[in-house]
CSV table of N, CA and C in Angstrom, one decimal:
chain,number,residue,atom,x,y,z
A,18,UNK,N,18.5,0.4,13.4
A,18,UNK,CA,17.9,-0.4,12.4
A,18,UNK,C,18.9,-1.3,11.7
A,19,UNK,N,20.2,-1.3,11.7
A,19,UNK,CA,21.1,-1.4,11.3
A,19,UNK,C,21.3,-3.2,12.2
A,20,UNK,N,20.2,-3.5,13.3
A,20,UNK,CA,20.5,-4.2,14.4
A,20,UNK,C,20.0,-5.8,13.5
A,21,UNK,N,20.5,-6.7,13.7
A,21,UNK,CA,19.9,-8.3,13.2
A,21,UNK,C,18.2,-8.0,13.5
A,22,UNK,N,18.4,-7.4,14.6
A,22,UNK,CA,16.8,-7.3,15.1
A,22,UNK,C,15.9,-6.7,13.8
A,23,UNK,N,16.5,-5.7,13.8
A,23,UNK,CA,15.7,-4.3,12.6
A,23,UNK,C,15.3,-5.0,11.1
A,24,UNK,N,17.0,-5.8,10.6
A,24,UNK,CA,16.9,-6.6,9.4
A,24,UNK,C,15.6,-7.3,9.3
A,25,UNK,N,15.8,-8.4,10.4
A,25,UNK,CA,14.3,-9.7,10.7
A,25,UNK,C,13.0,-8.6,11.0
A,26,UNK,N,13.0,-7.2,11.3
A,26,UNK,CA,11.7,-6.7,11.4
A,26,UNK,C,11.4,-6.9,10.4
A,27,UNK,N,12.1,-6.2,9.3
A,27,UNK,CA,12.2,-5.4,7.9
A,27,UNK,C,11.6,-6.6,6.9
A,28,UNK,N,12.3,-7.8,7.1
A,28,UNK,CA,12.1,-9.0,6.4
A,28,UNK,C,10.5,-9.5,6.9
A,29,UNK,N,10.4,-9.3,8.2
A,29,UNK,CA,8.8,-10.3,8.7
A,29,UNK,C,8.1,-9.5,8.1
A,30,UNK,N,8.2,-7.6,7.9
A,30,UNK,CA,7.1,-6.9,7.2
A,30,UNK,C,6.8,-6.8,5.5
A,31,UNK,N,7.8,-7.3,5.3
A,31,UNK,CA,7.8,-7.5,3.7
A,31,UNK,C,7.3,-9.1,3.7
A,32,UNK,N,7.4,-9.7,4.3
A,32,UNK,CA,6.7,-11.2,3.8
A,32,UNK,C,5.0,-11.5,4.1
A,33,UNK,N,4.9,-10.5,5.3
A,33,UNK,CA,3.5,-10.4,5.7
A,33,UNK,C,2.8,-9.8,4.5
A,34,UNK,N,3.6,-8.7,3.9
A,34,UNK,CA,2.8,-7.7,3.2
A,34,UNK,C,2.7,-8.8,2.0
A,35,UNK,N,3.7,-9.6,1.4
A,35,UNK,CA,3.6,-10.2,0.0
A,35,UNK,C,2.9,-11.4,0.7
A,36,UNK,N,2.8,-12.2,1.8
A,36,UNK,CA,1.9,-13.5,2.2
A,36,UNK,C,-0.1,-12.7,2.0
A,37,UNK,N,0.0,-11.9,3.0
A,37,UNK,CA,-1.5,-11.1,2.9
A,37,UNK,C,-1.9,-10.8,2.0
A,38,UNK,N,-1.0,-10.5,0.4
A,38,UNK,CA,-1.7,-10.1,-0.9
A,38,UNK,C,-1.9,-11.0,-1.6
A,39,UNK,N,-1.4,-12.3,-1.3
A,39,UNK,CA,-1.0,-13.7,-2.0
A,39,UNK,C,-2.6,-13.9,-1.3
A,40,UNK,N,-2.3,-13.8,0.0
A,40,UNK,CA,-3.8,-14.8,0.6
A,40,UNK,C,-5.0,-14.1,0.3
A,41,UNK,N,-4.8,-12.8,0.0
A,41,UNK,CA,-6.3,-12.0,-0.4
A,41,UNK,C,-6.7,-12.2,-2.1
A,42,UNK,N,-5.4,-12.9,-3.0
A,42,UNK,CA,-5.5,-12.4,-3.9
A,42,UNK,C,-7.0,-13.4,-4.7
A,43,UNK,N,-7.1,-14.0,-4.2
A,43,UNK,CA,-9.0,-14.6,-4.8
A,43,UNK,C,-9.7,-13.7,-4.4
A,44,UNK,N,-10.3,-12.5,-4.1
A,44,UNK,CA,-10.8,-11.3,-3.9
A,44,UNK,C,-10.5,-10.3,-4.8
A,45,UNK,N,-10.8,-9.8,-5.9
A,45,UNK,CA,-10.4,-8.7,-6.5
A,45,UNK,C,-10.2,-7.6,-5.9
A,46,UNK,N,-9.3,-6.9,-6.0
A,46,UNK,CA,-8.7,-5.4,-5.3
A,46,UNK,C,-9.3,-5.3,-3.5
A,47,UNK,N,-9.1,-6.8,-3.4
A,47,UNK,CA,-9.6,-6.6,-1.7
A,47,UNK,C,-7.8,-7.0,-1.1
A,48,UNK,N,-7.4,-6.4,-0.7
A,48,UNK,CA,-5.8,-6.2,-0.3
A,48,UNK,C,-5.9,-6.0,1.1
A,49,UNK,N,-4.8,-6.3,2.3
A,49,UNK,CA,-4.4,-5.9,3.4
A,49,UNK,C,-3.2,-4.8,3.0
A,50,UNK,N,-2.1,-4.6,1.9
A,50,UNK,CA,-0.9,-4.3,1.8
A,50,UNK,C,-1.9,-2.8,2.5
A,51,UNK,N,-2.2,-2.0,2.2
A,51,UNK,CA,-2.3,-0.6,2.7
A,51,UNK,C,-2.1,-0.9,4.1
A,52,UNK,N,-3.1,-1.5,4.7
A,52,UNK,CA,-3.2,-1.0,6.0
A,52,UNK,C,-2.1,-1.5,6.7
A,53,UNK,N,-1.8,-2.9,6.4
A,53,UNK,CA,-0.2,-2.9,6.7
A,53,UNK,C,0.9,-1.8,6.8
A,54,UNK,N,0.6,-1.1,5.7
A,54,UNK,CA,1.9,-0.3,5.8
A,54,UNK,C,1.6,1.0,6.1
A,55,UNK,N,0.4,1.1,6.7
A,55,UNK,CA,-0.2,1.9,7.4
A,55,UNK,C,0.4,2.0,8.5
A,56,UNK,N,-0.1,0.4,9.1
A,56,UNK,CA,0.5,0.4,10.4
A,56,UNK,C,1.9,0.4,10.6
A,57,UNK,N,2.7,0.0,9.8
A,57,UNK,CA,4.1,-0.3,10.2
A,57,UNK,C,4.9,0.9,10.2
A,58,UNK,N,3.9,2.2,9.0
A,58,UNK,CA,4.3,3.3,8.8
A,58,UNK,C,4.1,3.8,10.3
A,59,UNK,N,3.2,3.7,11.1
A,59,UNK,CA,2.5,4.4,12.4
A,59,UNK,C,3.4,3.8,13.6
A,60,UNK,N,3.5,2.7,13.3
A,60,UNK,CA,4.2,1.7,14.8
A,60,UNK,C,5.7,1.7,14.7
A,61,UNK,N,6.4,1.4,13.4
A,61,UNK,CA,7.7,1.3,13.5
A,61,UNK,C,8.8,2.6,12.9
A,62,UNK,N,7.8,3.2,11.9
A,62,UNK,CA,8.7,4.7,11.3
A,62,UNK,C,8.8,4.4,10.0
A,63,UNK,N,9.3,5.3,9.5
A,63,UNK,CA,9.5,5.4,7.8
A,63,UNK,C,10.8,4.7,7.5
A,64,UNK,N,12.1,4.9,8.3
A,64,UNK,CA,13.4,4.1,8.3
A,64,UNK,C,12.7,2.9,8.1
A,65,UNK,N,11.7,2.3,9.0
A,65,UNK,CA,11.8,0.2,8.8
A,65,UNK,C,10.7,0.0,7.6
A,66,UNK,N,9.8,1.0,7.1
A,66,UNK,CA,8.7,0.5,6.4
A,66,UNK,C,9.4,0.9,5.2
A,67,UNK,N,10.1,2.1,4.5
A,67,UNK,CA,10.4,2.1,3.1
A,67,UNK,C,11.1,1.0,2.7
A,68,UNK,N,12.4,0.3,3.5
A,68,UNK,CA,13.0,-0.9,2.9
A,68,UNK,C,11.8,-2.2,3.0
A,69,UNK,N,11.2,-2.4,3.7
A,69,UNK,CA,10.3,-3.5,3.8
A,69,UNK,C,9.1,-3.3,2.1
A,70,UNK,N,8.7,-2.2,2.3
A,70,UNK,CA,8.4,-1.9,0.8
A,70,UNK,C,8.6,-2.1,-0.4
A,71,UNK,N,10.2,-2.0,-0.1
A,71,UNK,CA,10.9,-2.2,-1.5
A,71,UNK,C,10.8,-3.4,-2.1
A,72,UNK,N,11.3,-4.1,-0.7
A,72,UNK,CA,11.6,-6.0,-0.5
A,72,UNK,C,10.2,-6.8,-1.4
A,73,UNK,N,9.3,-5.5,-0.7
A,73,UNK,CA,7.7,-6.4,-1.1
A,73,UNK,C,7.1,-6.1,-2.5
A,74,UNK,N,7.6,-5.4,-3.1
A,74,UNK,CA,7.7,-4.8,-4.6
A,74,UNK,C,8.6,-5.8,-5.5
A,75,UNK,N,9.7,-5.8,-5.0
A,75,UNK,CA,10.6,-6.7,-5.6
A,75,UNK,C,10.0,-8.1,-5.6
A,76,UNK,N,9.4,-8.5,-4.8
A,76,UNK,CA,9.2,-10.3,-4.7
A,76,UNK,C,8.4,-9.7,-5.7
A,77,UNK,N,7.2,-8.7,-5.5
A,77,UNK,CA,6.0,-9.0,-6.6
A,77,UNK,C,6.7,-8.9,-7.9
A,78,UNK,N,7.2,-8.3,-8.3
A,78,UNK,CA,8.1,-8.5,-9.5
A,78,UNK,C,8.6,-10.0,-10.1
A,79,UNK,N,9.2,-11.1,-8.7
A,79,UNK,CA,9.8,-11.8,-8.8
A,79,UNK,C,8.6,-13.4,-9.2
A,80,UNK,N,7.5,-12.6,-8.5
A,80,UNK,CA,6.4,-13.9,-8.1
A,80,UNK,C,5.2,-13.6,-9.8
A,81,UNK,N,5.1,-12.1,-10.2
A,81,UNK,CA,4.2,-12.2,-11.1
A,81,UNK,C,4.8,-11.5,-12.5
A,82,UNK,N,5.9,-11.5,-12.3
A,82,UNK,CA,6.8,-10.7,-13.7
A,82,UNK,C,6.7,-8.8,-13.9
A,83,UNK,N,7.4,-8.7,-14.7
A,83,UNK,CA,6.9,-6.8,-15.3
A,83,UNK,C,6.0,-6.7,-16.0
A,84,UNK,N,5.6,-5.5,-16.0
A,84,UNK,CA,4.7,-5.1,-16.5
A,84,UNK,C,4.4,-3.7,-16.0
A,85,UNK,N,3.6,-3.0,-16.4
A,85,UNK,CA,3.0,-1.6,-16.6
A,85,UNK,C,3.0,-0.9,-14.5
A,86,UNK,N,2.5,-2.7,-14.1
A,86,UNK,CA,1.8,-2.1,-12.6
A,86,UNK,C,3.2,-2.4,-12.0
A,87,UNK,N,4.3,-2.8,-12.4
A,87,UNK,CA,5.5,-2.4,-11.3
A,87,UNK,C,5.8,-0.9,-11.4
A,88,UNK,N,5.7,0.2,-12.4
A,88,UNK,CA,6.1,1.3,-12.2
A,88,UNK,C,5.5,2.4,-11.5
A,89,UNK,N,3.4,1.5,-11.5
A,89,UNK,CA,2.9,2.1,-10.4
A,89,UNK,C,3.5,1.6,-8.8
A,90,UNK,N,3.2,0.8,-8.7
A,90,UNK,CA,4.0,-0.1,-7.7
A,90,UNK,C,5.1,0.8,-6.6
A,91,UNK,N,5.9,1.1,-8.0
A,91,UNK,CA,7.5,1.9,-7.1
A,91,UNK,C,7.2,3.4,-6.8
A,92,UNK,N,5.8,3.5,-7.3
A,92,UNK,CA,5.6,5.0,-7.1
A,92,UNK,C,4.5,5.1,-5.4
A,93,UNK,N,3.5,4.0,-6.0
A,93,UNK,CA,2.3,4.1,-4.6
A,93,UNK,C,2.7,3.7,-3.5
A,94,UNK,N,3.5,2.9,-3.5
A,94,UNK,CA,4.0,1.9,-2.3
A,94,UNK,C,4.6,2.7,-1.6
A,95,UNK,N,5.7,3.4,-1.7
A,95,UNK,CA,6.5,4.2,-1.0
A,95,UNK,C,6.3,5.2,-0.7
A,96,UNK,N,5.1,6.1,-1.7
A,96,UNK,CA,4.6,7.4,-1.0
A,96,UNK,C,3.0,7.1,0.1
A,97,UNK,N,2.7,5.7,0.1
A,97,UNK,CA,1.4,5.1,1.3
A,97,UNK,C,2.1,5.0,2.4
A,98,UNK,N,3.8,4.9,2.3
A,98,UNK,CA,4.5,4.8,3.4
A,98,UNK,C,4.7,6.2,4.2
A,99,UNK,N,5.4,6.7,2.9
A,99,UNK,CA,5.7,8.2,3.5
A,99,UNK,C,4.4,9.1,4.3
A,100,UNK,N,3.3,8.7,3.3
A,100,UNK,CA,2.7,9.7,3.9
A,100,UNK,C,2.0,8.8,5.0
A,101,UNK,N,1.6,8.2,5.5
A,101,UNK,CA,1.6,7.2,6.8
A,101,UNK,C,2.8,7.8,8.0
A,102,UNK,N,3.5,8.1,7.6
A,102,UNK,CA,4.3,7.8,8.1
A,102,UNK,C,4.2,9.5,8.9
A,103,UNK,N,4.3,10.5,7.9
A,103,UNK,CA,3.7,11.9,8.2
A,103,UNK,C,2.3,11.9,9.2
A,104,UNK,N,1.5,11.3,8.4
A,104,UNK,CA,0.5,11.7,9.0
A,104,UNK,C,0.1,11.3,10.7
A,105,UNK,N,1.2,10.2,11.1
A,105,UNK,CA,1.4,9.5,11.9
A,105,UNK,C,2.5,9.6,12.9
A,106,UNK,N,2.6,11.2,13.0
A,106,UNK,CA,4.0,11.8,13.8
A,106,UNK,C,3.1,12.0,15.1
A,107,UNK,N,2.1,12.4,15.2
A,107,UNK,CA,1.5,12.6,16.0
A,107,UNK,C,0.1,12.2,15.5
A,108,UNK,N,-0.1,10.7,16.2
A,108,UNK,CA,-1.7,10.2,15.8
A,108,UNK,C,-2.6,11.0,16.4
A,109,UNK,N,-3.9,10.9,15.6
A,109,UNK,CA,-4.8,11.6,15.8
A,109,UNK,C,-6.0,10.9,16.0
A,110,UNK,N,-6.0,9.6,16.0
A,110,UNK,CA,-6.9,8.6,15.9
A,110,UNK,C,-7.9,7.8,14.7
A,111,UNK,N,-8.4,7.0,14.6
A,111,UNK,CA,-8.9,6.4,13.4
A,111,UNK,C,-9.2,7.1,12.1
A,112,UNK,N,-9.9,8.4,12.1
A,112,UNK,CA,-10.5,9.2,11.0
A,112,UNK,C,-9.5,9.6,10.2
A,113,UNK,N,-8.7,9.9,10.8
A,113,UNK,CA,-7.8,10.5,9.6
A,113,UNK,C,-6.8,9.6,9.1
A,114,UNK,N,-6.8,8.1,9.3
A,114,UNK,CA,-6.4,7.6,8.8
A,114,UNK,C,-7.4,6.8,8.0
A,115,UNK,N,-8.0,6.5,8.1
A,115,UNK,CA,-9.6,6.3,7.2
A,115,UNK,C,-9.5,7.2,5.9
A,116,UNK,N,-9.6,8.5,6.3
A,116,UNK,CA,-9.8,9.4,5.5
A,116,UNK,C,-8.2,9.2,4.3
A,117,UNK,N,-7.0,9.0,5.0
A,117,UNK,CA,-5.9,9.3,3.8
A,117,UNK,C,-6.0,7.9,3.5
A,118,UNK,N,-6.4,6.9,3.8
A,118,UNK,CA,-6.5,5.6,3.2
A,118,UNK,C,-7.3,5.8,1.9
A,119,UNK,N,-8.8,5.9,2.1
A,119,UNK,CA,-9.3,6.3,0.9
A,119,UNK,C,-8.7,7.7,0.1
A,120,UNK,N,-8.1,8.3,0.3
A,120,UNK,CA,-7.8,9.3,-0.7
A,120,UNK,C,-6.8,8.9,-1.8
A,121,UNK,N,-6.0,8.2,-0.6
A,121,UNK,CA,-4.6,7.2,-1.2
A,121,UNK,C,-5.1,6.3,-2.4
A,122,UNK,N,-5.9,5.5,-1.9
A,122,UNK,CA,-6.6,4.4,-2.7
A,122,UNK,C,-7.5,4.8,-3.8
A,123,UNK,N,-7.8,5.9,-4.0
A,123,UNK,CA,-8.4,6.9,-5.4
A,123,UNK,C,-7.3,6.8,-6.1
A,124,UNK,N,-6.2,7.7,-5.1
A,124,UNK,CA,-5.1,8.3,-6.2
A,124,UNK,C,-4.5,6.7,-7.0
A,125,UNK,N,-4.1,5.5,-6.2
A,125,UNK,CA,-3.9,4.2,-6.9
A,125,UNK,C,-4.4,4.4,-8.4
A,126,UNK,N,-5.9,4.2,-8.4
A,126,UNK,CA,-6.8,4.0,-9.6
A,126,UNK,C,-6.5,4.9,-10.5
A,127,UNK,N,-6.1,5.9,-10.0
A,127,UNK,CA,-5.5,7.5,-11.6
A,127,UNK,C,-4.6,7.2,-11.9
A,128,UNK,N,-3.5,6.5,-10.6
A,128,UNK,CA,-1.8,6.4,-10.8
A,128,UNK,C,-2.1,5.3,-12.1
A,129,UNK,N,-3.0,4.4,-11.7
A,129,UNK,CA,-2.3,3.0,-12.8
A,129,UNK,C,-2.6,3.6,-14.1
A,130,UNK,N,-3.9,4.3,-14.1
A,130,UNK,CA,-4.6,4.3,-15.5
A,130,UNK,C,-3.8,5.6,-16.1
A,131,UNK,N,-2.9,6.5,-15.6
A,131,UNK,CA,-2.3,7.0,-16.1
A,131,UNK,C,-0.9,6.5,-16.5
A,132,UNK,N,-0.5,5.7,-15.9
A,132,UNK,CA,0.8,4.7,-16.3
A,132,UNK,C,0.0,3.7,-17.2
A,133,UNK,N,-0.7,3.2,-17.6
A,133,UNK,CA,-1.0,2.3,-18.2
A,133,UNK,C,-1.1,3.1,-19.5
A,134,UNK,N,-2.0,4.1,-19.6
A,134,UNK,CA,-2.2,4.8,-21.6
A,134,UNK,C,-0.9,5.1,-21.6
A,135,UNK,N,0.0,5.8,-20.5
A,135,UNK,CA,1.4,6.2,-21.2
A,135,UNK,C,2.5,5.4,-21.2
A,136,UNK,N,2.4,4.1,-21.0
A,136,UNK,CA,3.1,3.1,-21.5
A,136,UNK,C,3.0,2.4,-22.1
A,137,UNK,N,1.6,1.6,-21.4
A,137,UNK,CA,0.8,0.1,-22.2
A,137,UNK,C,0.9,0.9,-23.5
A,138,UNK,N,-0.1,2.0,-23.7
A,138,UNK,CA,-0.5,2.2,-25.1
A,138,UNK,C,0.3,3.2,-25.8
A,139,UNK,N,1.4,3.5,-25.5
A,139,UNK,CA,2.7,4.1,-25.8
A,139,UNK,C,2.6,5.5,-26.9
A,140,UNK,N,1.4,5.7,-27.0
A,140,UNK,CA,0.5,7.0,-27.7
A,140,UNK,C,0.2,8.3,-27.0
A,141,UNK,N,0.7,9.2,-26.8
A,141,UNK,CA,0.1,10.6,-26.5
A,141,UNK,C,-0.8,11.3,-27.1
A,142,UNK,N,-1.2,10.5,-28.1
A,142,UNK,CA,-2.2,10.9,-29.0
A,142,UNK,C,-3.4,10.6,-28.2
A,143,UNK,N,-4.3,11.9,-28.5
A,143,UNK,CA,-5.9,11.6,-27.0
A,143,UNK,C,-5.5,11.1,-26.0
A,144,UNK,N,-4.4,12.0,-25.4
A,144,UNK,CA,-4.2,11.1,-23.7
A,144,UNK,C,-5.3,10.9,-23.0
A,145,UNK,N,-6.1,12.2,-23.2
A,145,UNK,CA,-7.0,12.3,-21.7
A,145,UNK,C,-8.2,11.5,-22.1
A,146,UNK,N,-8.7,11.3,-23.5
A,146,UNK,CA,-9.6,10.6,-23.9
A,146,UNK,C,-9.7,8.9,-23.5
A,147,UNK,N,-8.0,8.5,-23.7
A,147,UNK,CA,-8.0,7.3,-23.7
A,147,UNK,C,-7.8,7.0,-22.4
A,148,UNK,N,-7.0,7.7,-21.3
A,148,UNK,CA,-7.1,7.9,-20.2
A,148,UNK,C,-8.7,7.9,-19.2
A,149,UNK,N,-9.0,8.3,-20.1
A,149,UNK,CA,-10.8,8.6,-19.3
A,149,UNK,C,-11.6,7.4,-19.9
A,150,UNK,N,-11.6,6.6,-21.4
A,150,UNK,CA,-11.8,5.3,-21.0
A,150,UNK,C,-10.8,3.8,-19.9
A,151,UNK,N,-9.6,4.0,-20.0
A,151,UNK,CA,-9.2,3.4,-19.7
A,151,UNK,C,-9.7,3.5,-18.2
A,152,UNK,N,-9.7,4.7,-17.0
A,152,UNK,CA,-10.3,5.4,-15.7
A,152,UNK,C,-11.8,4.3,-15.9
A,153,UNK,N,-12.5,4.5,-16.8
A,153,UNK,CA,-13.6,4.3,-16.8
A,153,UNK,C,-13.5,2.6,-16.4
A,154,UNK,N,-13.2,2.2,-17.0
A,154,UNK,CA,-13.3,0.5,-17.3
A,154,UNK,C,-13.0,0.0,-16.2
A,155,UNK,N,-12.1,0.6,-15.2
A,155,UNK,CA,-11.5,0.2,-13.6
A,155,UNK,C,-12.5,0.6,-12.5
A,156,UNK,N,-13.1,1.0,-13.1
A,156,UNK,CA,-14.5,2.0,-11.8
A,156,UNK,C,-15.0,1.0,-10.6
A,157,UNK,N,-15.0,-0.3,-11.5
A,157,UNK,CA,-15.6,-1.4,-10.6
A,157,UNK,C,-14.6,-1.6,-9.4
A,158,UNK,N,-13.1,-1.8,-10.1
A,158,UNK,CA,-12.6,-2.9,-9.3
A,158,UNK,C,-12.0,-1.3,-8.1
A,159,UNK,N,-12.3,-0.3,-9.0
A,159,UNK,CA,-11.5,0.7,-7.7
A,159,UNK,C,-12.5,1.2,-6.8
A,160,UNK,N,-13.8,1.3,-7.6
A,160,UNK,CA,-15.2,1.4,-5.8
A,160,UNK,C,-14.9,0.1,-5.0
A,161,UNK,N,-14.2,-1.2,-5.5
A,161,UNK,CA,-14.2,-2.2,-4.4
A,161,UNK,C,-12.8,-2.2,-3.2
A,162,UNK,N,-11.9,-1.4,-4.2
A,162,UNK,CA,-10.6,-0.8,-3.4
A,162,UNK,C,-10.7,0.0,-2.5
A,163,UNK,N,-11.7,0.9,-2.9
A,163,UNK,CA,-11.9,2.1,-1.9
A,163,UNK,C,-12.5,1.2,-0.7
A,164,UNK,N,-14.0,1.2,-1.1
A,164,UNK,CA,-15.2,0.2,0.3
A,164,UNK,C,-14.3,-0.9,0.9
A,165,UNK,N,-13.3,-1.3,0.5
A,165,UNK,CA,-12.8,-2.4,1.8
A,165,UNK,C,-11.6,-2.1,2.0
A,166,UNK,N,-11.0,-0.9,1.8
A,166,UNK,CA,-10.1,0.1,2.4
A,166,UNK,C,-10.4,0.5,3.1
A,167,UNK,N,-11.5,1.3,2.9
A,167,UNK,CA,-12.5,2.1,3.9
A,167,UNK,C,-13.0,1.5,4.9
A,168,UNK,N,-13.4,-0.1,4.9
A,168,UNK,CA,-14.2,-0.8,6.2
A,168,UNK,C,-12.8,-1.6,6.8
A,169,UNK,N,-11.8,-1.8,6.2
A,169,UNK,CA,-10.8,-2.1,7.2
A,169,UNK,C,-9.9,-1.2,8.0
A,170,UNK,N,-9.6,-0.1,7.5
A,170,UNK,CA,-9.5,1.0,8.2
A,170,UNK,C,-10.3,1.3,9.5
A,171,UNK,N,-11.5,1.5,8.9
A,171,UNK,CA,-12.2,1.6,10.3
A,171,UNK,C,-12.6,0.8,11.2
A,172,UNK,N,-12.6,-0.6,10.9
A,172,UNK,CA,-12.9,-1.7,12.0
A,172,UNK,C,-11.2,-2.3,12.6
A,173,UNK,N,-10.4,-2.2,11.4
A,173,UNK,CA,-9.1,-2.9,12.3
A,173,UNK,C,-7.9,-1.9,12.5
A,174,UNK,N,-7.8,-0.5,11.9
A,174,UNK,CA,-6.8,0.0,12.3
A,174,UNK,C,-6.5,0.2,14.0
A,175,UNK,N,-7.2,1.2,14.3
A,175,UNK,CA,-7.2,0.8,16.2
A,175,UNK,C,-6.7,-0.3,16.3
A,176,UNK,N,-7.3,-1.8,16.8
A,176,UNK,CA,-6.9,-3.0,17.6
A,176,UNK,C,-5.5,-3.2,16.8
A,177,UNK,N,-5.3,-3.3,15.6
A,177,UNK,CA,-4.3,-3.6,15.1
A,177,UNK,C,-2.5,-3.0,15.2
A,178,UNK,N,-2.8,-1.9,15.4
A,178,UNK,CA,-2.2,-0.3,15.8
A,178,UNK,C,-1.3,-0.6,16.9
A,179,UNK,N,-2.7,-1.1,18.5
A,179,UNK,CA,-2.5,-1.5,19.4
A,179,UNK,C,-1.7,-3.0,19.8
A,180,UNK,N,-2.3,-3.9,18.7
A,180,UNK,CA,-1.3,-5.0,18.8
A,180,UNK,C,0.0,-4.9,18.6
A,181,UNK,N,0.4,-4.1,17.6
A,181,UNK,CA,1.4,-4.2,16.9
A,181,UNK,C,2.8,-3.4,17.9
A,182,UNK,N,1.9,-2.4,18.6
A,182,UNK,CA,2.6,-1.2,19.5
A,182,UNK,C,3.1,-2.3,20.4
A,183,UNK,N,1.8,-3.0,21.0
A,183,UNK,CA,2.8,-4.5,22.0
A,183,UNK,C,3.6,-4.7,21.2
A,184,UNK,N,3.4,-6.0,20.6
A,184,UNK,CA,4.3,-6.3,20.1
A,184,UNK,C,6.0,-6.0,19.7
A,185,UNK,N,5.8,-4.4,19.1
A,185,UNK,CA,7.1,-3.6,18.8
A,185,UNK,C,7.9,-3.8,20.3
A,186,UNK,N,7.5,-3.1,21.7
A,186,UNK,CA,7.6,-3.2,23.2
A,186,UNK,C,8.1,-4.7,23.4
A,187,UNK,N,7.2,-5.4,23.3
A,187,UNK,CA,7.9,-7.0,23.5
A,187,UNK,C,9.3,-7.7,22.8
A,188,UNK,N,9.6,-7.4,21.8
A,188,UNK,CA,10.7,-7.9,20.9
A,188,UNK,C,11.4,-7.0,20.1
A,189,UNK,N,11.2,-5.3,20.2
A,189,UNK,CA,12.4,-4.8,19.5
A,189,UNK,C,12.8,-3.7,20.7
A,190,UNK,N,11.6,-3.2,22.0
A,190,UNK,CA,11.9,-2.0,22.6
A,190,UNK,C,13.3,-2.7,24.0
């Protein structure tokens, strides 16, 4: 990884991931980054997808400022990797990656809303209360995270999987 090659992987997968969230972003919580790093977690390993992660956290920082959702950010990003990356030692085929996609994409919606009362609103006072409206108020945009998590998982992971496996074979194997 250490190869010019590995670098330019590392870099094409961090620009895809921040171009695809740029080009989705008129869609609310309709995102490619998961399954991207789904696959990259599946096709190329944890070594090329954690730095490409980072790269793509950092531009978001760079492109939309700080705030509450970079410290979700440094938490979700890297563990969608890892556990992609686990789960993907030995594929097992579409479902169970379907399946930790949406589980992943729940945990997102608790991660922020729990980083958000214990930052944004910098109060311990009624965490769980204000936590369970804050949970509440995101319901919309995280049932739309889930359902098109869930429908691109199961229509593009396969073909995509398989592209990418070329791909990897044609220019890095």
């Amino acid at each position: 990884m250490k190869t010019a090659k590995g670098i330019a992987t590392i870099a094409v997968m961090a620009a895809t991931l921040s171009g695809g969230k740029l080009a989705m972003s008129v869609l609310p919580n309709i995102e490619p980054v998961t399954i991207l790093i789904a696959l990259y977690a599946t096709v190329f390993g944890f070594a090329y997808v954690l730095p490409a992660t980072v790269v793509f956290i950092v531009l978001e920082v760079l492109i939309y400022g700080f705030n509450t959702w970079v410290v979700s950010y440094f938490i979700y990003w890297p563990l969608v990797a890892l556990t992609f990356a686990f789960v993907n030692k030995k594929p097992k085929g579409v479902w169970p990656n379907v399946t930790t996609a949406v589980l992943l994409t729940l945990f997102f919606g608790v991660l922020t809303s729990l980083v958000d009362v214990g930052l944004f609103m910098g109060a311990f006072d009624n965490f769980w209360q204000r936590f369970g409206v804050m949970y509440a108020r995101g319901i919309p945009f995280f049932a739309t995270h889930v359902v098109s998590n869930f429908a691109l998982f199961l229509l593009c992971y396969k073909p995509l999987c398989k592209a990418l496996t070329k791909t990897k074979k044609q220019f890095l194997d």
